[in-house]
Each structure stands twice: as C-alpha cells, then as structure tokens.
Amino acid sequence: MADHPLVRMVSLMDHSPGIGQYRDMARYRVLRQKQQQMSDTAVDARIAELLERRARLREPQRRWLLDRLAHRDLPLASHDDDEIAEVARNARDGIRISEFPVTLAAAQAAREIGVEIIAGAPNIVRGGSHSGNVAVTELIAAGAVDALASDYVPAALIEAAFTAATGTGIGLPAAVAMITDRPARMARLADRGRLEAGLRADLVRLAAIGAIPVVREVWRGGARVA
C-alpha cells in the first residue's frame, strides 16, 4: 500500500517484549498470562521467539521500509520511544514525529531537537498508561505534547482535551488544538483543523454534562451529518 494516495502518514512500530510500550518485562509477562492464559513456560518460550525474531529482522525491515517510502516524502513517526538515543537516531533518518513516547526523557529529547510529539488520549481519560508508562498529563505539563491521538478508544479525544485543559493548566483553546489543528498540520492536511475562511467546515458542537463533554451536532464540510 506504500504508493496508495490514501496513505498520508506512516508509523514505524516495534512491540517486542522489553521494548517501548512493553519495556517492563514483568508487566509484559503478567499481561500475556492474563490475556492469553499462557503458562510461565509458554510465556518464556514466546518471549525468546520474539526477541530472536527482533534481532534478526528489525534492522533490515526498518531500513527496507524507510527506503520504500523515501520517494513519497510522507510524515514519518516512530512508536513508543523509550530511549533518548533512539529518538536522535530516528530524527537522523527523517522520522520527525515521536508517537506515544513512553518515558518523559524520550519526550523531552524529542522536544529539544524539534521532533513533534503525539500522545494517547485514553491515557488521559483513564488517569495513566495501561502499560505502566509515563502519564500523558505529565508530558503535557512538561510541554512535551503537540497532538493527541485516539489510539484504542476513538471517543476519548474530546474528553481528553477537556481533562487536559483543566488538569494541566494549558487552557481549552490549546487543548482543543491538540485534537484539531496540530494533528492536521502533522498529517499535512492543510484544508482543515481550524476555524478559518477557505478551510473545510468540519465542526462539532458540544454540551457539558458535569465535567463530561457530550457531542450534540457534527458538520462535515459544512453539511450536518449528526
């Protein structure tokens, strides 16, 4: 799908045990045992298999993907950055977005070298990472988040923006920009993301029910769709 016109952004991911999101190996073992009902022996065997595969395939696959996409000049993101050195390496390879950094140090390293940062909205809504990694509110407070992504809970975006606005002190306009203007700019979608003459009229009207924002109406390209 590398040449398909609908491919507008690419993220390079590595979900190996002991790496990135799963850098806490003890937590990874518990997760596998709980989700897949695996014995200790089976978990050990699976971890060994995945790490052997990573050692053999990660570098050639990474290089192949970067070379395969070079002619497209797409926005490239890394995923679950946990080390400062890896953030710097990614930037040298043209990867200018850090998606879901799992440590404050990695996020701050990205910020220092001008790499944009995406964080997960569900992390904010649930009050922290389900994998035991850094809380997104901590990253926002440190000035180390540009945009929020829905990740595994699409409905989390709006609630996360409102929670971030009050919980981190950045204010509602800046928080809403994290789910509208900033993601559009990252994806190079210049026709949307802001209320501005000449842009698409994509609008959402909300009502606050206590502390929870509830969607009341939606317009897409100026036409009401919900």
XYZ file of C-alpha atoms in Angstrom:
226
model
C 0.000 0.000 0.000
C 3.044 2.294 0.060
C 2.029 4.092 -3.131
C -1.706 4.339 -2.428
C -2.806 8.006 -2.344
C -4.759 7.470 0.875
C -1.539 6.585 2.706
C -0.693 10.003 4.164
C 1.433 9.115 7.190
C 3.475 6.106 8.320
C 4.474 4.925 11.811
C 7.348 2.500 12.434
C 6.488 0.216 15.343
C 8.256 -2.381 17.460
C 6.089 -4.157 20.027
C 8.699 -6.675 21.118
C 8.804 -7.638 24.806
C 11.208 -5.499 26.794
C 10.980 -2.684 24.227
C 8.963 0.544 24.147
C 5.451 0.003 25.438
C 6.451 -3.379 26.864
C 9.793 -2.346 28.343
C 8.629 -3.583 31.755
C 9.187 -7.297 31.208
C 7.481 -8.324 34.452
C 4.326 -6.447 33.449
C 4.539 -7.953 29.965
C 4.603 -11.472 31.442
C 1.536 -10.788 33.577
C -0.278 -9.299 30.575
C 0.398 -12.350 28.399
C -0.650 -14.737 31.160
C -3.855 -12.821 31.786
C -4.897 -12.203 28.182
C -3.843 -15.483 26.609
C -3.923 -17.871 29.586
C -0.280 -18.831 28.997
C 1.867 -20.768 31.464
C 5.226 -19.419 32.674
C 6.989 -21.840 30.352
C 4.892 -20.784 27.366
C 5.485 -17.108 28.097
C 9.255 -17.672 28.337
C 9.232 -19.521 25.017
C 7.210 -16.795 23.345
C 9.488 -14.052 24.648
C 12.564 -15.923 23.400
C 10.945 -16.393 19.991
C 10.022 -12.722 19.640
C 13.428 -11.453 20.744
C 15.196 -13.794 18.329
C 12.951 -12.537 15.549
C 13.639 -8.922 16.518
C 17.406 -9.440 16.499
C 17.200 -10.971 13.050
C 14.624 -8.764 11.337
C 14.373 -5.350 12.980
C 17.222 -3.562 11.247
C 16.699 -4.886 7.704
C 12.935 -4.346 7.951
C 13.382 -0.833 9.293
C 15.807 0.078 6.536
C 13.602 -1.504 3.869
C 10.564 0.463 4.983
C 12.411 3.795 5.097
C 13.854 3.183 1.631
C 10.492 2.023 0.265
C 8.794 5.233 1.387
C 11.558 7.714 0.598
C 10.034 8.810 -2.715
C 6.692 9.684 -1.081
C 8.033 12.315 1.343
C 5.386 11.335 3.886
C 5.270 12.363 7.538
C 7.068 9.557 9.393
C 6.572 8.658 13.047
C 8.348 6.374 15.459
C 6.296 4.500 18.034
C 6.675 4.016 21.802
C 10.062 5.728 22.059
C 11.771 4.942 25.342
C 15.413 5.935 24.796
C 16.994 9.301 24.022
C 19.470 7.726 21.602
C 16.672 6.111 19.604
C 14.823 9.436 19.287
C 18.000 11.015 17.916
C 18.584 8.127 15.508
C 15.041 8.348 14.205
C 15.413 12.075 13.595
C 18.586 11.474 11.587
C 16.609 9.056 9.411
C 13.913 11.642 8.709
C 11.423 10.466 11.335
C 10.203 13.774 12.723
C 7.246 12.613 14.837
C 7.504 10.690 18.103
C 4.248 8.797 18.589
C 3.427 7.762 22.160
C 6.824 8.215 23.864
C 6.734 6.006 26.952
C 9.199 7.977 29.088
C 9.466 11.653 29.971
C 13.145 11.599 28.991
C 12.343 10.397 25.466
C 9.636 13.025 25.034
C 11.884 15.807 26.267
C 14.657 14.639 23.938
C 12.213 14.825 21.045
C 11.165 18.323 22.044
C 14.773 19.515 22.288
C 15.578 18.510 18.700
C 12.316 19.738 17.187
C 10.608 16.368 16.770
C 6.819 16.646 17.140
C 5.097 14.507 19.761
C 1.812 12.583 19.693
C 0.345 11.184 22.918
C -2.603 8.906 23.565
C -5.941 10.371 24.639
C -7.042 7.201 26.533
C -4.019 7.612 28.807
C -5.510 10.920 29.987
C -9.075 9.637 30.354
C -8.080 6.603 32.433
C -5.594 8.597 34.517
C -2.434 6.908 33.257
C -0.912 4.310 30.977
C -2.386 0.804 30.976
C 1.173 -0.448 30.420
C 2.683 1.396 33.378
C 4.448 4.025 31.285
C 4.531 7.808 31.677
C 1.225 9.636 32.156
C 0.300 11.948 29.295
C -0.725 14.667 31.745
C 2.882 14.652 32.968
C 4.112 15.064 29.403
C 1.689 17.938 28.762
C 2.734 19.669 31.969
C 6.339 19.395 30.773
C 5.425 20.965 27.420
C 6.197 17.729 25.612
C 2.984 17.014 23.664
C 1.854 18.509 20.359
C -1.144 16.344 19.483
C -3.410 13.689 20.947
C -4.443 10.502 19.132
C -7.499 8.372 19.833
C -5.384 5.183 19.976
C -7.624 2.310 21.127
C -10.612 4.463 22.252
C -11.851 6.807 19.474
C -14.319 8.536 21.787
C -11.516 9.550 24.163
C -10.298 12.547 22.158
C -12.806 15.175 23.247
C -12.901 14.078 26.885
C -9.093 14.014 26.972
C -8.889 17.549 25.612
C -11.279 18.887 28.259
C -9.497 16.973 31.019
C -6.105 18.236 29.852
C -7.370 21.809 29.707
C -8.261 21.840 33.386
C -5.905 19.188 34.727
C -2.682 20.548 33.279
C -3.460 24.260 33.146
C -2.925 24.693 29.402
C -6.440 26.031 28.813
C -9.202 24.865 26.485
C -8.054 26.501 23.210
C -4.605 24.882 23.421
C -6.106 21.543 24.452
C -8.632 21.515 21.607
C -5.852 22.410 19.156
C -4.176 19.149 20.178
C -7.054 17.207 18.602
C -7.756 19.517 15.658
C -5.168 21.946 14.311
C -1.968 20.204 15.405
C -2.841 16.730 14.051
C -3.973 18.263 10.743
C -0.665 20.090 10.385
C 1.307 16.937 11.244
C -0.525 14.959 8.568
C -0.118 17.872 6.119
C -3.867 18.278 5.759
C -3.784 21.989 5.074
C -7.509 22.305 4.368
C -8.780 21.543 7.872
C -8.151 21.712 11.613
C -9.003 25.372 12.209
C -11.964 27.743 12.035
C -10.707 29.863 9.176
C -12.113 31.253 5.931
C -11.426 28.962 2.999
C -10.946 25.786 5.031
C -13.331 22.843 5.391
C -16.191 23.496 7.778
C -15.738 20.415 9.966
C -17.428 21.304 13.245
C -18.539 19.602 16.447
C -20.993 21.205 18.876
C -20.698 20.014 22.455
C -22.652 20.278 25.654
C -21.071 19.849 29.070
C -22.804 17.310 31.306
C -20.999 17.962 34.545
C -17.340 17.526 33.663
C -18.050 15.352 30.613
C -18.318 16.940 27.137
C -21.084 15.341 25.078
C -21.339 15.636 21.291
C -24.620 17.226 20.189
C -24.103 18.026 16.496
C -21.482 17.312 13.831
C -20.853 19.037 10.492
C -18.572 17.653 7.787
C -17.584 20.004 5.009
C -20.346 22.345 6.073
C -23.097 19.701 5.921
C -24.636 18.405 9.122
C -24.105 14.655 9.452
C -25.145 14.022 13.075
